[in-house]
Amino acid sequence: MRSRHSFYRYFLILEVLIIWLLPLGYEYPLITSGSALFLAGYSLATIRKTTMIKKGVQLLYLLGSLVFIVELLWFLSDLGLPGFISHGFLFTQAPSFGLIRFFLWFLFFGILLLRLIKSLMREPFVTNSVVMGAGAGYLLLGFIGGVLLNTLYSFQPSAFIGLPDNPTAVLNVASFGFLTTLGSSVVNDDVVLGQVGALTITLAGQLYVAILIALVLGKYHHRRGG
């Protein structure tokens, strides 16, 4: 339990630090890609500490390894190594690569998030560490949403407006804006695809909050009934 609660705290701290670094990604895209690589690597290295559920760990290791490889390719591309993968289906700037990246992120971090929620539901007490674990899961939705928006941009750039040449950091910030219902001005109101992406992130955030509220109230009533 102690190692699991430590993971809750450290994972939340790591996510907050990455969010604070996002503004630097406007000028230095390498920071954004490096942060994504570190997040993937840290999540992969701490899978067994994520939850008390042991079933399906091998699948998570496989998906996490694939996510780490994809993020490493993206990082090497931002380093300016075009000879690594310079063209074709897996070119890092190609829509196909973005789609693969989002698919892997959605599977790995989505399953990780579900396991985290199940683990939080099994915690005997709602402690500060458990609350931080719930917060970490909420912010994880924002990172997944950032990958979603970047993928949509690779397919239809006209769905967004006012973006720099490298929009990764801006779209990541926009994802957290949609997640927290603050919104963002980067979505083109005349293109449905961008609006659907923003709505998906907002709905996911509200659903997550509703689940947490049900979790806390359920524990409260269970204790009173016991």
mmCIF file of C-alpha atoms in Angstrom, residues 16-172:
data_model
loop_
_atom_site.group_PDB
_atom_site.id
_atom_site.type_symbol
_atom_site.label_atom_id
_atom_site.label_comp_id
_atom_site.label_asym_id
_atom_site.label_seq_id
_atom_site.Cartn_x
_atom_site.Cartn_y
_atom_site.Cartn_z
ATOM 1 C CA VAL A 16 1.976 19.005 -12.850
ATOM 2 C CA LEU A 17 5.648 19.597 -13.662
ATOM 3 C CA ILE A 18 5.051 18.627 -17.293
ATOM 4 C CA ILE A 19 2.099 21.030 -17.471
ATOM 5 C CA TRP A 20 4.293 23.833 -16.116
ATOM 6 C CA LEU A 21 6.832 23.055 -18.847
ATOM 7 C CA LEU A 22 4.267 23.314 -21.644
ATOM 8 C CA PRO A 23 4.747 27.085 -22.175
ATOM 9 C CA LEU A 24 8.442 26.435 -22.877
ATOM 10 C CA GLY A 25 7.362 24.008 -25.590
ATOM 11 C CA TYR A 26 6.078 26.957 -27.645
ATOM 12 C CA GLU A 27 9.679 27.970 -28.351
ATOM 13 C CA TYR A 28 11.430 24.662 -27.694
ATOM 14 C CA PRO A 29 9.375 21.722 -29.064
ATOM 15 C CA LEU A 30 12.047 19.334 -27.816
ATOM 16 C CA ILE A 31 10.855 19.989 -24.262
ATOM 17 C CA THR A 32 7.342 18.845 -25.135
ATOM 18 C CA SER A 33 8.466 15.677 -26.905
ATOM 19 C CA GLY A 34 10.969 14.946 -24.124
ATOM 20 C CA SER A 35 8.249 15.357 -21.494
ATOM 21 C CA ALA A 36 5.971 12.938 -23.346
ATOM 22 C CA LEU A 37 8.819 10.442 -23.599
ATOM 23 C CA PHE A 38 9.554 10.750 -19.877
ATOM 24 C CA LEU A 39 5.866 10.353 -18.982
ATOM 25 C CA ALA A 40 5.644 7.208 -21.103
ATOM 26 C CA GLY A 41 8.860 5.824 -19.618
ATOM 27 C CA TYR A 42 7.831 6.573 -16.031
ATOM 28 C CA SER A 43 4.400 5.005 -16.552
ATOM 29 C CA LEU A 44 6.011 1.914 -18.069
ATOM 30 C CA ALA A 45 8.520 1.588 -15.226
ATOM 31 C CA THR A 46 5.880 1.900 -12.490
ATOM 32 C CA ILE A 47 3.103 -0.275 -13.912
ATOM 33 C CA ARG A 48 3.170 -2.702 -10.984
ATOM 34 C CA LYS A 49 2.804 0.196 -8.535
ATOM 35 C CA THR A 50 -0.166 1.692 -10.350
ATOM 36 C CA THR A 51 -2.839 -0.538 -8.882
ATOM 37 C CA MET A 52 -3.346 -3.537 -6.661
ATOM 38 C CA ILE A 53 -4.756 -5.447 -9.665
ATOM 39 C CA LYS A 54 -2.220 -7.902 -11.083
ATOM 40 C CA LYS A 55 -4.230 -9.385 -13.961
ATOM 41 C CA GLY A 56 -3.337 -8.093 -17.404
ATOM 42 C CA VAL A 57 0.042 -6.624 -16.447
ATOM 43 C CA GLN A 58 1.786 -8.306 -19.394
ATOM 44 C CA LEU A 59 -0.525 -6.553 -21.860
ATOM 45 C CA LEU A 60 0.222 -3.221 -20.220
ATOM 46 C CA TYR A 61 3.950 -3.831 -20.500
ATOM 47 C CA LEU A 62 3.542 -4.570 -24.211
ATOM 48 C CA LEU A 63 1.441 -1.484 -24.879
ATOM 49 C CA GLY A 64 3.686 0.674 -22.718
ATOM 50 C CA SER A 65 6.766 -0.483 -24.598
ATOM 51 C CA LEU A 66 5.127 0.385 -27.919
ATOM 52 C CA VAL A 67 4.135 3.822 -26.616
ATOM 53 C CA PHE A 68 7.693 4.418 -25.427
ATOM 54 C CA ILE A 69 9.095 3.442 -28.842
ATOM 55 C CA VAL A 70 6.698 5.786 -30.636
ATOM 56 C CA GLU A 71 7.565 8.653 -28.292
ATOM 57 C CA LEU A 72 11.264 7.924 -28.797
ATOM 58 C CA LEU A 73 10.807 8.212 -32.576
ATOM 59 C CA TRP A 74 9.006 11.514 -32.106
ATOM 60 C CA PHE A 75 11.764 12.764 -29.802
ATOM 61 C CA LEU A 76 14.483 11.773 -32.283
ATOM 62 C CA SER A 77 12.575 13.593 -35.007
ATOM 63 C CA ASP A 78 12.522 16.785 -32.908
ATOM 64 C CA LEU A 79 16.241 16.325 -32.316
ATOM 65 C CA GLY A 80 16.694 16.826 -36.030
ATOM 66 C CA LEU A 81 17.620 13.305 -37.077
ATOM 67 C CA PRO A 82 15.676 12.981 -40.348
ATOM 68 C CA GLY A 83 17.685 9.950 -41.396
ATOM 69 C CA PHE A 84 16.113 7.847 -38.641
ATOM 70 C CA ILE A 85 12.704 7.674 -40.301
ATOM 71 C CA SER A 86 12.464 10.288 -43.014
ATOM 72 C CA HIS A 87 9.571 9.170 -45.168
ATOM 73 C CA GLY A 88 6.812 6.651 -45.643
ATOM 74 C CA PHE A 89 4.019 5.309 -43.492
ATOM 75 C CA LEU A 90 5.862 5.884 -40.197
ATOM 76 C CA PHE A 91 7.165 9.369 -40.982
ATOM 77 C CA THR A 92 6.636 11.246 -37.707
ATOM 78 C CA GLN A 93 4.855 14.129 -39.438
ATOM 79 C CA ALA A 94 2.515 11.848 -41.392
ATOM 80 C CA PRO A 95 -1.148 11.490 -40.319
ATOM 81 C CA SER A 96 -0.677 7.719 -40.175
ATOM 82 C CA PHE A 97 2.021 8.068 -37.506
ATOM 83 C CA GLY A 98 -0.209 10.395 -35.489
ATOM 84 C CA LEU A 99 -3.061 7.909 -35.705
ATOM 85 C CA ILE A 100 -0.854 5.051 -34.505
ATOM 86 C CA ARG A 101 0.443 7.241 -31.696
ATOM 87 C CA PHE A 102 -3.047 8.175 -30.512
ATOM 88 C CA PHE A 103 -4.262 4.576 -30.777
ATOM 89 C CA LEU A 104 -1.397 3.361 -28.574
ATOM 90 C CA TRP A 105 -1.818 6.227 -26.103
ATOM 91 C CA PHE A 106 -5.538 5.568 -25.882
ATOM 92 C CA LEU A 107 -5.047 1.863 -25.227
ATOM 93 C CA PHE A 108 -2.132 2.073 -22.808
ATOM 94 C CA PHE A 109 -3.079 5.095 -20.756
ATOM 95 C CA GLY A 110 -6.792 4.305 -21.049
ATOM 96 C CA ILE A 111 -6.305 0.845 -19.542
ATOM 97 C CA LEU A 112 -3.912 2.337 -16.998
ATOM 98 C CA LEU A 113 -6.560 4.890 -16.027
ATOM 99 C CA LEU A 114 -9.268 2.240 -15.654
ATOM 100 C CA ARG A 115 -6.988 0.169 -13.431
ATOM 101 C CA LEU A 116 -6.201 3.274 -11.404
ATOM 102 C CA ILE A 117 -9.905 3.972 -10.886
ATOM 103 C CA LYS A 118 -10.543 0.374 -9.831
ATOM 104 C CA SER A 119 -7.642 0.580 -7.407
ATOM 105 C CA LEU A 120 -8.971 3.834 -5.930
ATOM 106 C CA MET A 121 -12.354 2.176 -5.460
ATOM 107 C CA ARG A 122 -10.697 -0.605 -3.441
ATOM 108 C CA GLU A 123 -8.789 1.715 -1.150
ATOM 109 C CA PRO A 124 -10.058 1.283 2.431
ATOM 110 C CA PHE A 125 -9.751 4.991 3.239
ATOM 111 C CA VAL A 126 -9.851 8.253 1.268
ATOM 112 C CA THR A 127 -6.462 9.659 2.269
ATOM 113 C CA ASN A 128 -4.457 12.551 0.837
ATOM 114 C CA SER A 129 -2.540 10.097 -1.344
ATOM 115 C CA VAL A 130 -5.778 8.619 -2.699
ATOM 116 C CA VAL A 131 -7.038 12.110 -3.553
ATOM 117 C CA MET A 132 -3.747 12.826 -5.323
ATOM 118 C CA GLY A 133 -4.142 9.574 -7.235
ATOM 119 C CA ALA A 134 -7.597 10.676 -8.354
ATOM 120 C CA GLY A 135 -6.132 14.002 -9.463
ATOM 121 C CA ALA A 136 -3.391 12.216 -11.370
ATOM 122 C CA GLY A 137 -6.006 10.230 -13.277
ATOM 123 C CA TYR A 138 -7.872 13.415 -14.138
ATOM 124 C CA LEU A 139 -4.759 15.097 -15.534
ATOM 125 C CA LEU A 140 -3.940 11.950 -17.471
ATOM 126 C CA LEU A 141 -7.122 12.555 -19.451
ATOM 127 C CA GLY A 142 -5.706 15.929 -20.444
ATOM 128 C CA PHE A 143 -2.531 14.375 -21.833
ATOM 129 C CA ILE A 144 -4.540 11.812 -23.811
ATOM 130 C CA GLY A 145 -6.685 14.671 -25.101
ATOM 131 C CA GLY A 146 -3.563 16.534 -26.192
ATOM 132 C CA VAL A 147 -2.513 13.571 -28.322
ATOM 133 C CA LEU A 148 -6.047 13.439 -29.737
ATOM 134 C CA LEU A 149 -5.994 17.107 -30.785
ATOM 135 C CA ASN A 150 -2.545 16.741 -32.345
ATOM 136 C CA THR A 151 -3.796 13.723 -34.291
ATOM 137 C CA LEU A 152 -6.831 15.643 -35.539
ATOM 138 C CA TYR A 153 -4.540 18.496 -36.578
ATOM 139 C CA SER A 154 -2.390 16.130 -38.647
ATOM 140 C CA PHE A 155 -5.503 15.021 -40.547
ATOM 141 C CA GLN A 156 -7.269 18.383 -40.861
ATOM 142 C CA PRO A 157 -5.199 21.465 -39.915
ATOM 143 C CA SER A 158 -8.117 23.725 -40.862
ATOM 144 C CA ALA A 159 -9.989 22.433 -37.791
ATOM 145 C CA PHE A 160 -7.793 24.737 -35.699
ATOM 146 C CA ILE A 161 -6.870 28.402 -35.967
ATOM 147 C CA GLY A 162 -4.118 30.668 -34.663
ATOM 148 C CA LEU A 163 -1.516 27.919 -34.270
ATOM 149 C CA PRO A 164 2.281 28.272 -34.635
ATOM 150 C CA ASP A 165 4.376 26.158 -36.999
ATOM 151 C CA ASN A 166 4.803 23.518 -34.276
ATOM 152 C CA PRO A 167 1.398 23.412 -32.546
ATOM 153 C CA THR A 168 2.029 20.480 -30.193
ATOM 154 C CA ALA A 169 2.376 22.482 -26.980
ATOM 155 C CA VAL A 170 -0.505 24.822 -27.864
ATOM 156 C CA LEU A 171 -2.848 21.911 -28.519
ATOM 157 C CA ASN A 172 -1.782 20.226 -25.290
#
